[in-house]
Amino acid sequence: MSALVAKALSKFVAVVIPVGIAAAVAFQGPAAWAAPVASSHQRALSILLRIDQSHSHAMPAAAMHTDAPRLRAYAWALAQTGHPYVWGGVGPGFDCSGLVMMAYLQVGVHLPRTTTEMLSSPLLVRVVHPRMGDLAFYGTGHVELFRRWGYTFGAHDAGSAVGLVHYGWGWKPTAFYRVVKRWDS
């Protein structure tokens, strides 16, 4: 190994190891956040939190109130895991916007049917720090529900079932939006 390669490698290791340690610490969450709750929607969310308790985006049980439609919409979408991708489908097979629209419809929020119509909806507010259940848009032609950094949940494409999608490098969301209730409309 040349001296130049050895020097570059040692600098790389000096940076990567502390970053890895910091990431390992950041992705640990208290198990107490996954307290069991009573309703079926809250039970589903509780299971999600237990699965996700080792990650920084786990939420306390107190955040699972009925005033968080994004969490209830995500729980409904999660129950659709395994359904096939069907172009234009709104159930039992879904396309990307069909799944998102139906998930929010289950909690009383009427989103437009297509991805491009959703992007122009006054019910969406762009966010920099998305939370579980927010909308993750991949350009103007694809939408899924945000799970946590690196993952979205949705009807991804033909040939794949509704489920969790790991994104990165060449395929990642370009914008995140939160669905908000407009009291003046």
mmCIF file of C-alpha atoms in Angstrom:
data_model
loop_
_atom_site.group_PDB
_atom_site.id
_atom_site.type_symbol
_atom_site.label_atom_id
_atom_site.label_comp_id
_atom_site.label_asym_id
_atom_site.label_seq_id
_atom_site.Cartn_x
_atom_site.Cartn_y
_atom_site.Cartn_z
ATOM 1 C CA MET A 1 0.000 0.000 0.000
ATOM 2 C CA SER A 2 1.438 3.347 -0.989
ATOM 3 C CA ALA A 3 2.017 6.019 1.609
ATOM 4 C CA LEU A 4 -0.543 8.280 -0.073
ATOM 5 C CA VAL A 5 -3.264 5.595 0.039
ATOM 6 C CA ALA A 6 -2.437 4.761 3.665
ATOM 7 C CA LYS A 7 -2.663 8.448 4.639
ATOM 8 C CA ALA A 8 -6.003 8.883 2.837
ATOM 9 C CA LEU A 9 -7.385 5.711 4.428
ATOM 10 C CA SER A 10 -6.369 6.806 7.921
ATOM 11 C CA LYS A 11 -8.132 10.170 7.457
ATOM 12 C CA PHE A 12 -11.243 8.401 6.142
ATOM 13 C CA VAL A 13 -11.333 6.055 9.165
ATOM 14 C CA ALA A 14 -10.815 9.008 11.516
ATOM 15 C CA VAL A 15 -13.983 10.614 10.152
ATOM 16 C CA VAL A 16 -16.181 7.564 9.573
ATOM 17 C CA ILE A 17 -15.833 5.920 12.987
ATOM 18 C CA PRO A 18 -17.019 8.944 15.039
ATOM 19 C CA VAL A 19 -19.896 9.499 12.592
ATOM 20 C CA GLY A 20 -20.891 5.829 12.927
ATOM 21 C CA ILE A 21 -20.820 6.029 16.711
ATOM 22 C CA ALA A 22 -22.921 9.203 16.664
ATOM 23 C CA ALA A 23 -25.446 7.556 14.341
ATOM 24 C CA ALA A 24 -25.686 4.480 16.565
ATOM 25 C CA VAL A 25 -26.413 6.659 19.607
ATOM 26 C CA ALA A 26 -28.898 8.878 17.723
ATOM 27 C CA PHE A 27 -30.972 5.914 16.536
ATOM 28 C CA GLN A 28 -31.689 4.602 20.013
ATOM 29 C CA GLY A 29 -35.000 5.560 21.590
ATOM 30 C CA PRO A 30 -36.492 4.742 24.966
ATOM 31 C CA ALA A 31 -38.616 1.611 25.055
ATOM 32 C CA ALA A 32 -41.094 3.432 27.304
ATOM 33 C CA TRP A 33 -42.351 5.329 24.246
ATOM 34 C CA ALA A 34 -44.047 2.175 23.029
ATOM 35 C CA ALA A 35 -46.645 1.938 25.793
ATOM 36 C CA PRO A 36 -49.709 -0.129 24.899
ATOM 37 C CA VAL A 37 -52.918 1.785 24.186
ATOM 38 C CA ALA A 38 -56.599 0.943 23.841
ATOM 39 C CA SER A 39 -58.122 1.704 20.421
ATOM 40 C CA SER A 40 -57.372 -0.380 17.340
ATOM 41 C CA HIS A 41 -55.734 2.542 15.519
ATOM 42 C CA GLN A 42 -53.639 3.357 18.530
ATOM 43 C CA ARG A 43 -52.764 -0.338 18.949
ATOM 44 C CA ALA A 44 -51.460 -0.409 15.372
ATOM 45 C CA LEU A 45 -49.430 2.724 16.027
ATOM 46 C CA SER A 46 -48.123 1.218 19.238
ATOM 47 C CA ILE A 47 -46.887 -1.804 17.288
ATOM 48 C CA LEU A 48 -45.210 0.543 14.808
ATOM 49 C CA LEU A 49 -43.448 2.304 17.635
ATOM 50 C CA ARG A 50 -42.229 -0.951 19.162
ATOM 51 C CA ILE A 51 -40.813 -1.954 15.804
ATOM 52 C CA ASP A 52 -39.245 1.473 15.424
ATOM 53 C CA GLN A 53 -38.133 2.061 19.024
ATOM 54 C CA SER A 54 -34.451 1.847 18.133
ATOM 55 C CA HIS A 55 -34.731 4.750 15.686
ATOM 56 C CA SER A 56 -34.756 8.473 16.347
ATOM 57 C CA HIS A 57 -38.113 9.017 14.655
ATOM 58 C CA ALA A 58 -40.100 6.953 17.151
ATOM 59 C CA MET A 59 -42.820 9.019 18.773
ATOM 60 C CA PRO A 60 -44.074 9.020 22.349
ATOM 61 C CA ALA A 61 -47.456 7.423 22.998
ATOM 62 C CA ALA A 62 -48.780 10.888 23.899
ATOM 63 C CA ALA A 63 -48.320 11.901 20.252
ATOM 64 C CA MET A 64 -50.777 9.222 19.097
ATOM 65 C CA HIS A 65 -53.941 11.195 19.861
ATOM 66 C CA THR A 66 -56.839 11.262 17.485
ATOM 67 C CA ASP A 67 -55.860 14.804 16.466
ATOM 68 C CA ALA A 68 -52.955 13.382 14.425
ATOM 69 C CA PRO A 69 -54.624 12.242 11.199
ATOM 70 C CA ARG A 70 -51.246 11.590 9.558
ATOM 71 C CA LEU A 71 -50.580 8.815 12.095
ATOM 72 C CA ARG A 72 -54.004 7.270 11.655
ATOM 73 C CA ALA A 73 -53.661 7.509 7.862
ATOM 74 C CA TYR A 74 -50.287 5.783 8.073
ATOM 75 C CA ALA A 75 -51.741 3.031 10.266
ATOM 76 C CA TRP A 76 -54.525 2.442 7.724
ATOM 77 C CA ALA A 77 -52.022 2.320 4.856
ATOM 78 C CA LEU A 78 -49.874 -0.109 6.839
ATOM 79 C CA ALA A 79 -52.852 -2.457 7.045
ATOM 80 C CA GLN A 80 -52.804 -2.554 3.211
ATOM 81 C CA THR A 81 -49.320 -4.126 3.162
ATOM 82 C CA GLY A 82 -49.049 -6.810 0.522
ATOM 83 C CA HIS A 83 -51.860 -5.553 -1.722
ATOM 84 C CA PRO A 84 -50.784 -5.398 -5.377
ATOM 85 C CA TYR A 85 -49.842 -2.289 -7.311
ATOM 86 C CA VAL A 86 -52.675 -1.502 -9.744
ATOM 87 C CA TRP A 87 -52.427 1.547 -11.983
ATOM 88 C CA GLY A 88 -55.350 3.836 -11.117
ATOM 89 C CA GLY A 89 -56.302 1.577 -8.201
ATOM 90 C CA VAL A 90 -57.993 2.764 -5.025
ATOM 91 C CA GLY A 91 -58.388 -0.664 -3.424
ATOM 92 C CA PRO A 92 -57.906 -3.489 -2.939
ATOM 93 C CA GLY A 93 -55.050 -2.844 -5.397
ATOM 94 C CA PHE A 94 -53.509 0.629 -5.301
ATOM 95 C CA ASP A 95 -51.331 2.985 -7.248
ATOM 96 C CA CYS A 96 -49.215 5.523 -5.362
ATOM 97 C CA SER A 97 -51.713 8.385 -5.154
ATOM 98 C CA GLY A 98 -54.655 6.009 -4.732
ATOM 99 C CA LEU A 99 -53.156 4.568 -1.553
ATOM 100 C CA VAL A 100 -52.324 8.008 -0.129
ATOM 101 C CA MET A 101 -55.753 9.400 -1.022
ATOM 102 C CA MET A 102 -57.574 6.413 0.518
ATOM 103 C CA ALA A 103 -55.410 6.462 3.669
ATOM 104 C CA TYR A 104 -56.307 10.076 4.335
ATOM 105 C CA LEU A 105 -59.937 9.544 3.318
ATOM 106 C CA GLN A 106 -60.191 6.956 6.129
ATOM 107 C CA VAL A 107 -59.441 9.741 8.622
ATOM 108 C CA GLY A 108 -61.824 12.269 7.056
ATOM 109 C CA VAL A 109 -59.378 14.206 4.871
ATOM 110 C CA HIS A 110 -60.339 14.512 1.204
ATOM 111 C CA LEU A 111 -57.183 14.709 -0.909
ATOM 112 C CA PRO A 112 -57.264 14.926 -4.711
ATOM 113 C CA ARG A 113 -56.915 11.677 -6.675
ATOM 114 C CA THR A 114 -53.670 12.224 -8.605
ATOM 115 C CA THR A 115 -50.159 13.181 -7.541
ATOM 116 C CA THR A 116 -50.124 16.395 -9.553
ATOM 117 C CA GLU A 117 -53.527 17.417 -8.156
ATOM 118 C CA MET A 118 -52.272 16.682 -4.631
ATOM 119 C CA LEU A 119 -49.308 18.993 -5.160
ATOM 120 C CA SER A 120 -51.681 21.865 -5.929
ATOM 121 C CA SER A 121 -54.002 21.143 -2.999
ATOM 122 C CA PRO A 122 -54.430 23.917 -0.408
ATOM 123 C CA LEU A 123 -54.435 21.159 2.249
ATOM 124 C CA LEU A 124 -50.682 20.588 1.845
ATOM 125 C CA VAL A 125 -47.942 22.602 3.487
ATOM 126 C CA ARG A 126 -44.325 21.952 2.568
ATOM 127 C CA VAL A 127 -42.129 20.807 5.464
ATOM 128 C CA VAL A 128 -38.389 20.381 5.866
ATOM 129 C CA HIS A 129 -38.568 17.892 8.736
ATOM 130 C CA PRO A 130 -41.233 15.343 7.826
ATOM 131 C CA ARG A 131 -42.900 13.047 10.340
ATOM 132 C CA MET A 132 -44.455 9.630 9.947
ATOM 133 C CA GLY A 133 -47.508 9.887 7.714
ATOM 134 C CA ASP A 134 -46.477 13.072 5.916
ATOM 135 C CA LEU A 135 -46.407 12.942 2.123
ATOM 136 C CA ALA A 136 -43.126 12.267 0.316
ATOM 137 C CA PHE A 137 -43.172 13.330 -3.330
ATOM 138 C CA TYR A 138 -40.722 11.937 -5.834
ATOM 139 C CA GLY A 139 -40.865 14.736 -8.415
ATOM 140 C CA THR A 140 -44.386 15.479 -9.623
ATOM 141 C CA GLY A 141 -45.318 11.944 -10.614
ATOM 142 C CA HIS A 142 -45.035 9.787 -7.499
ATOM 143 C CA VAL A 143 -46.120 10.066 -3.859
ATOM 144 C CA GLU A 144 -45.737 7.842 -0.802
ATOM 145 C CA LEU A 145 -46.158 8.226 2.949
ATOM 146 C CA PHE A 146 -43.042 9.200 4.881
ATOM 147 C CA ARG A 147 -41.922 6.561 7.397
ATOM 148 C CA ARG A 148 -38.565 7.813 8.632
ATOM 149 C CA TRP A 149 -35.406 9.082 6.990
ATOM 150 C CA GLY A 150 -34.462 6.560 4.329
ATOM 151 C CA TYR A 151 -37.909 4.928 4.153
ATOM 152 C CA THR A 152 -41.295 5.666 2.686
ATOM 153 C CA PHE A 153 -44.381 3.485 2.584
ATOM 154 C CA GLY A 154 -46.575 3.093 -0.447
ATOM 155 C CA ALA A 155 -47.566 1.495 -3.719
ATOM 156 C CA HIS A 156 -44.198 1.807 -5.379
ATOM 157 C CA ASP A 157 -44.499 0.412 -8.905
ATOM 158 C CA ALA A 158 -45.962 -2.325 -11.089
ATOM 159 C CA GLY A 159 -44.715 -5.720 -9.981
ATOM 160 C CA SER A 160 -44.249 -4.789 -6.338
ATOM 161 C CA ALA A 161 -46.713 -4.989 -3.491
ATOM 162 C CA VAL A 162 -47.711 -2.150 -1.191
ATOM 163 C CA GLY A 163 -45.034 -1.881 1.473
ATOM 164 C CA LEU A 164 -42.003 -0.168 2.919
ATOM 165 C CA VAL A 165 -39.564 1.304 0.393
ATOM 166 C CA HIS A 166 -35.932 2.070 1.134
ATOM 167 C CA TYR A 167 -34.825 5.128 -0.789
ATOM 168 C CA GLY A 168 -31.429 6.615 -1.432
ATOM 169 C CA TRP A 169 -28.865 7.698 -3.977
ATOM 170 C CA GLY A 170 -30.693 7.990 -7.301
ATOM 171 C CA TRP A 171 -34.232 7.481 -5.959
ATOM 172 C CA LYS A 172 -35.282 9.748 -3.122
ATOM 173 C CA PRO A 173 -38.084 12.184 -2.327
ATOM 174 C CA THR A 174 -37.731 15.675 -3.727
ATOM 175 C CA ALA A 175 -40.264 17.327 -1.391
ATOM 176 C CA PHE A 176 -42.193 16.590 1.795
ATOM 177 C CA TYR A 177 -45.636 17.943 2.654
ATOM 178 C CA ARG A 178 -47.871 17.813 5.711
ATOM 179 C CA VAL A 179 -51.626 17.598 5.357
ATOM 180 C CA VAL A 180 -53.264 20.349 7.400
ATOM 181 C CA LYS A 181 -56.873 21.089 8.220
ATOM 182 C CA ARG A 182 -58.072 24.420 6.855
ATOM 183 C CA TRP A 183 -60.635 25.799 9.301
ATOM 184 C CA ASP A 184 -61.591 28.685 7.021
ATOM 185 C CA SER A 185 -62.725 26.454 4.139
#
